[in-house]
């Protein structure tokens, strides 16, 4: 039988955590490097921070920011709408639809975005006139391709079709992540196919779709910078217009950089809250389990007292 002295001695034992000296040393070195980089940027006169501050909210730059956001919103919304259709075609039992969806994804994922943009911008070389005609009624409408395809419309078409190819694979992977048991249960409850997709497949697939979709949206915002090559006034082209006049290249490029960082940061925060909303069932369960779990030190102490 244990003596009272040995029991008291065990109860007073302290749990000492392992000391990670390498972790602290590496963190200190990284902080020193970050401070050195920040000091260099702040005190380097070539950054011309005053020029950056003066140009950050100029009318031309703000118009470019609005154009960038507009292109991003249109291409993401229409791109994921088209990608959803392509994903459903790919998952259908119709071999023609499967082949068309596969060929579309193969082509638009294989051709660089810049090449697609130039192709749509110069589509008038292939089709000088765009017309609509019906048998027996003749030509109903006709216009020049140069009039129809402006820099903005060429950019929208290229961005949407490019985005749809990537969105199709994201949506397809999300739909396939839903187990067959869920579909069979919905069928047993008498749900129609459209109701199964809306109430069973889509809510569960969103958990798998949202993380890559959010990354794709942020990537699409940055991809819109290619429209500057066709003289569409996005934030990068606006900065280029200014520094071609003032020759302050680096400060204006930093203005564009800061705006891109700001916009992507806002999208990242929005992505976090949307993902948390669709994963609320899982996170609530994890929090409940974590709250009920006893601290390790308390469990160890109870075990020691019990054995004593």
Short mmCIF file of C-alpha atoms in Angstrom, two decimals:
data_model
loop_
_atom_site.label_atom_id
_atom_site.label_comp_id
_atom_site.label_asym_id
_atom_site.label_seq_id
_atom_site.Cartn_x
_atom_site.Cartn_y
_atom_site.Cartn_z
CA UNK A 1 0.00 0.00 0.00
CA UNK A 2 1.33 3.43 -0.88
CA UNK A 3 2.26 5.74 1.96
CA UNK A 4 0.62 9.22 2.27
CA UNK A 5 4.00 10.81 1.53
CA UNK A 6 4.32 9.03 -1.85
CA UNK A 7 0.74 9.99 -2.81
CA UNK A 8 1.34 13.65 -2.00
CA UNK A 9 4.60 13.57 -3.90
CA UNK A 10 2.87 12.25 -7.04
CA UNK A 11 0.10 14.88 -6.77
CA UNK A 12 2.62 17.72 -6.68
CA UNK A 13 4.47 16.58 -9.81
CA UNK A 14 4.39 19.20 -12.56
CA UNK A 15 4.06 18.47 -16.28
CA UNK A 16 6.81 20.37 -18.08
CA UNK A 17 6.32 20.90 -21.78
CA UNK A 18 9.10 20.19 -24.23
CA UNK A 19 11.14 23.26 -25.12
CA UNK A 20 11.50 23.79 -28.84
CA UNK A 21 14.63 25.94 -29.04
CA UNK A 22 14.95 25.52 -32.81
CA UNK A 23 11.43 26.88 -33.29
CA UNK A 24 12.21 30.06 -31.36
CA UNK A 25 15.56 30.56 -33.09
CA UNK A 26 14.04 30.14 -36.57
CA UNK A 27 11.18 32.52 -35.69
CA UNK A 28 13.69 35.12 -34.46
CA UNK A 29 15.73 34.85 -37.66
CA UNK A 30 12.64 35.20 -39.85
CA UNK A 31 11.47 38.26 -37.88
CA UNK A 32 14.89 39.87 -38.31
CA UNK A 33 14.74 39.29 -42.07
CA UNK A 34 11.21 40.73 -42.24
CA UNK A 35 12.25 43.82 -40.26
CA UNK A 36 15.27 44.30 -42.52
CA UNK A 37 13.07 44.04 -45.65
CA UNK A 38 10.49 46.46 -44.22
CA UNK A 39 13.21 48.93 -43.23
CA UNK A 40 14.70 48.75 -46.72
CA UNK A 41 11.33 49.41 -48.36
CA UNK A 42 10.42 52.31 -46.08
CA UNK A 43 13.74 54.14 -46.34
CA UNK A 44 14.46 53.45 -50.02
CA UNK A 45 13.61 56.74 -51.82
CA UNK A 46 13.21 54.91 -55.14
CA UNK A 47 9.90 53.46 -53.97
CA UNK A 48 8.46 57.00 -54.02
CA UNK A 49 5.78 56.33 -51.42
CA UNK A 50 4.35 59.82 -51.78
CA UNK A 51 3.71 59.21 -55.48
CA UNK A 52 2.01 55.91 -54.58
CA UNK A 53 -0.21 57.66 -52.03
CA UNK A 54 -1.14 60.41 -54.49
CA UNK A 55 -1.91 57.97 -57.33
CA UNK A 56 -3.71 55.31 -55.31
CA UNK A 57 -7.16 56.92 -55.54
CA UNK A 58 -6.91 58.88 -58.77
CA UNK A 59 -9.94 58.72 -61.05
CA UNK A 60 -8.13 56.70 -63.71
CA UNK A 61 -6.99 54.04 -61.21
CA UNK A 62 -10.44 53.80 -59.61
CA UNK A 63 -12.06 53.35 -63.03
CA UNK A 64 -9.57 50.57 -63.69
CA UNK A 65 -10.45 48.91 -60.39
CA UNK A 66 -14.16 49.01 -61.27
CA UNK A 67 -13.43 47.48 -64.67
CA UNK A 68 -11.39 44.70 -63.06
CA UNK A 69 -14.17 43.92 -60.59
CA UNK A 70 -16.78 44.02 -63.33
CA UNK A 71 -14.86 41.60 -65.54
CA UNK A 72 -14.25 39.30 -62.57
CA UNK A 73 -17.91 39.24 -61.51
CA UNK A 74 -19.24 38.63 -65.03
CA UNK A 75 -16.71 35.94 -65.89
CA UNK A 76 -17.09 34.07 -62.58
CA UNK A 77 -20.91 34.11 -62.56
CA UNK A 78 -21.35 33.17 -66.21
CA UNK A 79 -18.32 30.88 -66.14
CA UNK A 80 -19.61 28.79 -63.25
CA UNK A 81 -23.10 28.73 -64.77
CA UNK A 82 -21.64 27.35 -67.97
CA UNK A 83 -19.31 25.08 -66.01
CA UNK A 84 -22.27 23.58 -64.15
CA UNK A 85 -23.95 22.77 -67.46
CA UNK A 86 -20.72 21.24 -68.79
CA UNK A 87 -20.31 19.17 -65.61
CA UNK A 88 -23.86 17.80 -65.89
CA UNK A 89 -23.20 16.98 -69.55
CA UNK A 90 -20.01 15.16 -68.56
CA UNK A 91 -21.87 13.13 -65.93
CA UNK A 92 -24.79 12.24 -68.19
CA UNK A 93 -25.27 8.88 -69.91
CA UNK A 94 -25.46 10.52 -73.34
CA UNK A 95 -22.14 9.83 -75.15
CA UNK A 96 -22.56 12.88 -77.41
CA UNK A 97 -22.95 15.25 -74.46
CA UNK A 98 -20.03 13.60 -72.66
CA UNK A 99 -17.80 13.97 -75.73
CA UNK A 100 -18.74 17.61 -76.30
CA UNK A 101 -18.11 18.50 -72.66
CA UNK A 102 -14.77 16.70 -72.65
CA UNK A 103 -13.66 18.36 -75.91
CA UNK A 104 -14.64 21.82 -74.65
CA UNK A 105 -12.72 21.37 -71.41
CA UNK A 106 -9.72 19.91 -73.25
CA UNK A 107 -9.51 22.82 -75.69
CA UNK A 108 -10.07 25.78 -73.38
CA UNK A 109 -7.84 24.41 -70.64
CA UNK A 110 -5.10 23.66 -73.16
CA UNK A 111 -4.96 27.05 -74.90
CA UNK A 112 -3.38 29.91 -72.90
CA UNK A 113 -5.72 32.69 -71.83
CA UNK A 114 -3.75 35.33 -73.72
CA UNK A 115 -4.05 33.38 -76.98
CA UNK A 116 -7.81 33.00 -76.49
CA UNK A 117 -8.11 36.74 -75.90
CA UNK A 118 -6.28 37.56 -79.12
CA UNK A 119 -8.40 35.06 -81.06
CA UNK A 120 -11.67 36.62 -79.94
CA UNK A 121 -10.36 40.14 -80.41
CA UNK A 122 -9.44 39.31 -84.03
CA UNK A 123 -12.43 37.10 -84.81
CA UNK A 124 -13.41 39.50 -87.61
CA UNK A 125 -10.55 38.05 -89.66
CA UNK A 126 -12.46 34.75 -89.75
CA UNK A 127 -16.04 36.05 -89.74
CA UNK A 128 -16.20 39.62 -91.10
CA UNK A 129 -20.00 39.63 -90.89
CA UNK A 130 -22.29 38.11 -88.28
CA UNK A 131 -25.83 37.47 -89.47
CA UNK A 132 -29.00 35.58 -88.56
CA UNK A 133 -31.15 34.03 -91.29
CA UNK A 134 -34.02 31.57 -91.44
CA UNK A 135 -35.09 29.34 -94.33
CA UNK A 136 -37.85 31.02 -96.30
CA UNK A 137 -37.42 34.32 -94.50
CA UNK A 138 -33.95 35.19 -95.62
CA UNK A 139 -31.54 37.30 -93.60
CA UNK A 140 -33.11 38.75 -90.46
CA UNK A 141 -30.14 40.54 -88.95
CA UNK A 142 -26.60 41.33 -90.00
CA UNK A 143 -23.74 43.39 -88.59
CA UNK A 144 -20.00 43.76 -88.89
CA UNK A 145 -17.93 41.62 -86.53
CA UNK A 146 -15.73 44.61 -85.76
CA UNK A 147 -18.81 46.46 -84.50
CA UNK A 148 -20.06 43.50 -82.50
CA UNK A 149 -16.75 42.45 -80.95
CA UNK A 150 -15.44 45.41 -78.96
CA UNK A 151 -12.44 45.10 -76.60
CA UNK A 152 -14.86 44.68 -73.68
CA UNK A 153 -16.99 41.99 -75.34
CA UNK A 154 -13.87 40.14 -76.54
CA UNK A 155 -12.51 40.16 -72.99
CA UNK A 156 -15.81 38.95 -71.52
CA UNK A 157 -16.17 36.11 -74.04
CA UNK A 158 -12.59 34.95 -73.56
CA UNK A 159 -12.76 35.12 -69.76
CA UNK A 160 -16.14 33.38 -69.52
CA UNK A 161 -15.24 30.52 -71.85
CA UNK A 162 -11.89 30.06 -70.15
CA UNK A 163 -13.50 30.09 -66.71
CA UNK A 164 -16.24 27.65 -67.72
CA UNK A 165 -13.67 24.98 -68.62
CA UNK A 166 -12.08 25.08 -65.17
CA UNK A 167 -15.39 25.48 -63.35
CA UNK A 168 -16.73 22.36 -65.08
CA UNK A 169 -14.05 20.19 -63.47
CA UNK A 170 -14.56 21.80 -60.06
CA UNK A 171 -18.33 21.26 -60.15
CA UNK A 172 -17.97 17.73 -61.51
CA UNK A 173 -15.60 16.78 -58.69
CA UNK A 174 -17.99 18.27 -56.12
CA UNK A 175 -20.99 16.36 -57.47
CA UNK A 176 -19.04 13.11 -57.55
CA UNK A 177 -18.03 13.59 -53.91
CA UNK A 178 -21.64 12.93 -52.83
CA UNK A 179 -22.09 9.25 -52.00
CA UNK A 180 -24.49 7.00 -53.86
CA UNK A 181 -26.24 6.22 -50.59
CA UNK A 182 -27.45 9.81 -50.38
CA UNK A 183 -28.98 9.56 -53.86
CA UNK A 184 -30.65 6.24 -53.09
CA UNK A 185 -32.10 7.66 -49.87
CA UNK A 186 -33.52 10.65 -51.73
CA UNK A 187 -35.06 8.35 -54.35
CA UNK A 188 -36.59 6.21 -51.62
CA UNK A 189 -38.25 9.34 -50.22
CA UNK A 190 -39.87 9.97 -53.60
CA UNK A 191 -37.79 12.95 -54.72
CA UNK A 192 -37.74 13.76 -58.41
CA UNK A 193 -34.32 14.09 -60.16
CA UNK A 194 -34.43 17.91 -60.05
CA UNK A 195 -35.31 17.83 -56.35
CA UNK A 196 -32.55 15.32 -55.64
CA UNK A 197 -30.01 17.64 -57.24
CA UNK A 198 -31.33 20.75 -55.48
CA UNK A 199 -31.93 19.40 -51.97
CA UNK A 200 -29.50 16.49 -51.67
CA UNK A 201 -26.59 16.75 -54.09
CA UNK A 202 -25.98 20.50 -54.27
CA UNK A 203 -25.84 21.32 -50.52
CA UNK A 204 -23.33 18.52 -49.90
CA UNK A 205 -21.35 19.16 -53.07
CA UNK A 206 -20.89 22.82 -52.12
CA UNK A 207 -18.53 21.81 -49.32
CA UNK A 208 -16.19 20.28 -51.90
CA UNK A 209 -16.81 22.94 -54.55
CA UNK A 210 -16.31 26.12 -52.52
CA UNK A 211 -12.58 25.90 -51.60
CA UNK A 212 -11.33 25.41 -55.19
CA UNK A 213 -14.05 27.74 -56.51
CA UNK A 214 -12.85 30.49 -54.19
CA UNK A 215 -9.28 29.99 -55.34
CA UNK A 216 -10.46 30.03 -58.94
CA UNK A 217 -12.31 33.30 -58.39
CA UNK A 218 -9.20 34.92 -56.93
CA UNK A 219 -7.14 33.56 -59.79
CA UNK A 220 -9.68 34.91 -62.28
CA UNK A 221 -9.37 38.38 -60.77
CA UNK A 222 -5.64 38.28 -61.43
CA UNK A 223 -6.16 36.78 -64.89
CA UNK A 224 -8.16 39.86 -65.91
CA UNK A 225 -4.83 41.72 -66.08
CA UNK A 226 -4.26 40.21 -69.54
CA UNK A 227 -7.01 42.45 -70.98
CA UNK A 228 -4.54 45.35 -70.83
CA UNK A 229 -2.92 44.00 -74.01
CA UNK A 230 -6.06 44.90 -76.00
CA UNK A 231 -6.20 48.39 -74.45
CA UNK A 232 -9.09 47.67 -72.11
CA UNK A 233 -8.75 49.98 -69.14
CA UNK A 234 -8.40 47.70 -66.16
CA UNK A 235 -6.29 48.64 -63.14
CA UNK A 236 -3.02 47.57 -64.78
CA UNK A 237 -3.71 49.44 -68.03
CA UNK A 238 -4.69 52.53 -66.02
CA UNK A 239 -1.34 52.40 -64.22
CA UNK A 240 0.44 51.98 -67.55
CA UNK A 241 -1.29 55.04 -69.00
CA UNK A 242 -0.09 57.15 -66.08
CA UNK A 243 3.54 55.99 -66.01
CA UNK A 244 3.88 56.34 -69.77
CA UNK A 245 3.17 60.02 -69.19
CA UNK A 246 5.10 60.57 -65.95
CA UNK A 247 7.84 57.89 -66.35
CA UNK A 248 7.23 56.81 -62.74
CA UNK A 249 7.08 53.12 -63.62
CA UNK A 250 7.80 51.45 -60.27
CA UNK A 251 5.44 53.55 -58.13
CA UNK A 252 2.52 53.02 -60.52
CA UNK A 253 3.19 49.28 -60.74
CA UNK A 254 3.17 49.22 -56.94
CA UNK A 255 -0.18 51.01 -56.98
CA UNK A 256 -1.59 48.24 -59.18
CA UNK A 257 0.03 45.64 -56.93
CA UNK A 258 -1.54 47.10 -53.79
CA UNK A 259 -4.97 47.23 -55.42
CA UNK A 260 -4.72 43.59 -56.49
CA UNK A 261 -3.66 42.61 -52.96
CA UNK A 262 -6.58 44.55 -51.50
CA UNK A 263 -9.15 43.00 -53.84
CA UNK A 264 -7.86 39.44 -53.39
CA UNK A 265 -7.80 39.91 -49.61
CA UNK A 266 -11.45 40.97 -49.59
CA UNK A 267 -12.35 37.95 -51.71
CA UNK A 268 -10.39 35.67 -49.38
CA UNK A 269 -12.33 36.97 -46.36
CA UNK A 270 -15.62 36.45 -48.20
CA UNK A 271 -14.55 32.94 -49.19
CA UNK A 272 -13.80 32.12 -45.54
CA UNK A 273 -17.27 33.13 -44.34
CA UNK A 274 -19.06 31.37 -47.21
CA UNK A 275 -17.12 28.15 -46.55
CA UNK A 276 -17.89 28.39 -42.85
CA UNK A 277 -21.60 28.82 -43.64
CA UNK A 278 -21.79 25.66 -45.75
CA UNK A 279 -19.63 23.69 -43.27
CA UNK A 280 -21.60 24.83 -40.21
CA UNK A 281 -22.91 21.33 -39.50
CA UNK A 282 -19.41 19.89 -39.28
CA UNK A 283 -17.85 22.75 -37.32
CA UNK A 284 -20.60 22.72 -34.69
CA UNK A 285 -19.95 19.05 -34.04
CA UNK A 286 -16.22 19.62 -33.74
CA UNK A 287 -16.74 22.46 -31.24
CA UNK A 288 -19.06 20.34 -29.08
CA UNK A 289 -16.54 17.51 -28.97
CA UNK A 290 -13.70 19.90 -28.19
CA UNK A 291 -15.60 21.53 -25.31
CA UNK A 292 -16.41 18.19 -23.69
CA UNK A 293 -12.83 16.99 -23.86
CA UNK A 294 -11.00 17.26 -20.52
CA UNK A 295 -7.60 18.97 -20.39
CA UNK A 296 -4.69 16.55 -20.42
CA UNK A 297 -3.28 17.77 -17.08
CA UNK A 298 -6.65 17.31 -15.35
CA UNK A 299 -7.08 13.77 -16.68
CA UNK A 300 -3.57 12.83 -15.58
CA UNK A 301 -4.15 14.21 -12.09
CA UNK A 302 -7.45 12.32 -11.72
CA UNK A 303 -5.80 9.09 -12.79
CA UNK A 304 -3.02 9.58 -10.25
CA UNK A 305 -5.44 10.25 -7.39
CA UNK A 306 -7.51 7.22 -8.38
CA UNK A 307 -4.49 4.91 -8.43
CA UNK A 308 -3.30 6.34 -5.11
#
